[in-house]
Amino acid sequence: MSRPQRVPRAELRQAILESARGILDREGAPGLSARAIAREIGYTAASIYNVFGSMSDILMEVNRDTFARLEQLFDSLPATGTPAARLHLICQAYISFMRRNPALWSALFGGIRQRENFPDWYGEAIRGLMGRLALLLCEHAPELDPERAGRLTEQLYVAVHGAVALEVDRRLDILTAQSASEIAASVLDAMLSRLKPKA
Amino acid sequence: MSRPQRVPRAELRQAILESARGILDREGAPGLSARAIAREIGYTAASIYNVFGSMSDILMEVNRDTFARLEQLFDSLPATGTPAARLHLICQAYISFMRRNPALWSALFGGIRQRENFPDWYGEAIRGLMGRLALLLCEHAPELDPERAGRLTEQLYVAVHGAVALEVDRRLDILTAQSASEIAASVLDAMLSRLKPKA
DNA sequence: ACACCTTATTGAACATTGTTCACTAACTCT
DNA sequence: AGAGTTAGTGAACAATGTTCAATAAGGTGT
C-alpha cells in the first residue's frame, strides 16, 4: 500500500467519521466495516485503530452528530400553532428523519455493535430532545406539574421508539397496516386528550 | 470426529432446537453459533446445514416456540377481574417474560441475524396475541367498534414493544427512571381512560 | 547536510463467524 | 453380499474486529 502523507490527527479523524456516515447512508449498517472505511479514505484498517479505540467508538461519534442534527431539525420547525400541533410536528419530523436515515437509527439504537456503557452525553442528548417535548406539553396543559410532564414525555418517546424500531427493521407491517406516523399520532392524541379532555 | 449413529431427522432437528434455546438462555444471543450448537449435540457445524438452511431458520423455529409459550402464558392468567385489570396483567406478563428471556426477545425482534421475509405464521402469531388484547378492549368498552379496537391494540403493542426493546438492550435507563412496566401501565391507562372517561 | 529519534502506518496474523462442498462412512434395499 | 442412497465430516472460503512487530516518513539537533 502506498503510504499516505502524514496528516494532522484531527483531519484523519474527520475523514474517518465522514466516510463512516457516507457508508451508512449509501450501504446501510451491514456495509460498515473497518476495512470499508479504510479503503475509502486510502488507509489501512489498522490505521483506524490509531485514532479510534474500536468500531463502536466510531459509531458513538456518528451518534453524537446524529443527535446534533436532530436538535437542529427540531429547532428548525416552525414555532407557530398550538402546542399540540407542534408536538405532532416534532414527532413526525423525528419519524421521517429516521425513515430517511435508517442506518443512523441502527447506530443509535439498533443492535449493531452493542456496548455496555454509554457516555454521559448520550443520555443528555436524548434528554435534551425530550426536554423540548416536555416544554410543549407544559404549554399545552399549564396546570400539569413539570415532573409528570417529564414522565409523560418519556412515555411518548418510548412509544414512538417502538414504532420507529419496528418500521426501520421492516417489521411494522407484520403487526399492523398502520404506519409509524399514524401510531405516533394516535398515542400522542391519547396522551393530550387525557390532559385536556375538552380543548 | 467420531461419527454419530444415524438418527431420525426429526430427532436431530429437535436436538438442534433444544440446544439453540439452551445456549440462548445460558449465554445470550452472542453465544449462539452453528459451531456452538454442533459442539453441544456432538455433531459438526456442517451437519446443521443438512437439517436447517441457515442459522436464521433455526432462530425462526425458536421464535415459533416462543410465540407458543407466550400464548400459553397469556391463557394461563386468571380470567377474573375487570377487563382493564386483565389487560394490565397481560402487558405485565409479556414484559416480565421478555425480561426473564432477553435472548428470546432478541431472536424475535432484535437485530440478530436479520432476514428479509418473514413467514406468514410469524405475523399470525403476533396477531393471535394481539387478538386477546383486542377482545378485552372490546369488553372494557362495549360501544367500541372492533376495527378501532384492533388499531388501538396495535398501538398498545407497539408502545410496549418500545419499552421492552429499550429495556432488553439495557438502554431504557438512559432515557428514564421509569421501568418498562411503569411505562406500559401508563400508556395502557391513557388508552383506557380515553375510552371510558368516567368508569 | 547528516544522523537520530519519534511516531504514523502498515502487512500479516488471530480468532471467530456463516456457509459450501467434495469425500467418506453408514445405513437400506435387492 | 453388493449396490445405491444419504448423513456426516473436515477442510475451505470470505468476512469480521482487533492486535502487533516491523517499517518508513517526518521532524529535530548538530
Coordinates of C-alpha atoms (C1' of nucleotides) in Angstrom, one line a residue, chain B residues 1 4 6 9 43-44 46-47 50, chain D residues 5-13:
Chain B
M1 CA -14.7 -36.5 14.9
P4 CA -22.6 -40.4 15.5
R6 CA -27.6 -42.0 12.1
R9 CA -34.1 -36.5 11.0
Y43 CA -22.1 -33.1 15.6
T44 CA -20.2 -30.8 13.3
A46 CA -21.8 -28.6 8.6
S47 CA -24.3 -31.2 9.8
N50 CA -28.3 -30.8 6.4
Chain D
dT5 C1' -28.5 -43.7 -1.2
dT6 C1' -27.7 -40.3 2.1
dA7 C1' -26.0 -38.4 6.6
dG8 C1' -21.9 -36.6 8.5
dT9 C1' -17.4 -34.8 8.0
dG10 C1' -13.3 -31.9 7.6
dA11 C1' -11.4 -28.6 5.2
dA12 C1' -12.0 -24.4 2.9
dC13 C1' -13.7 -19.5 1.8

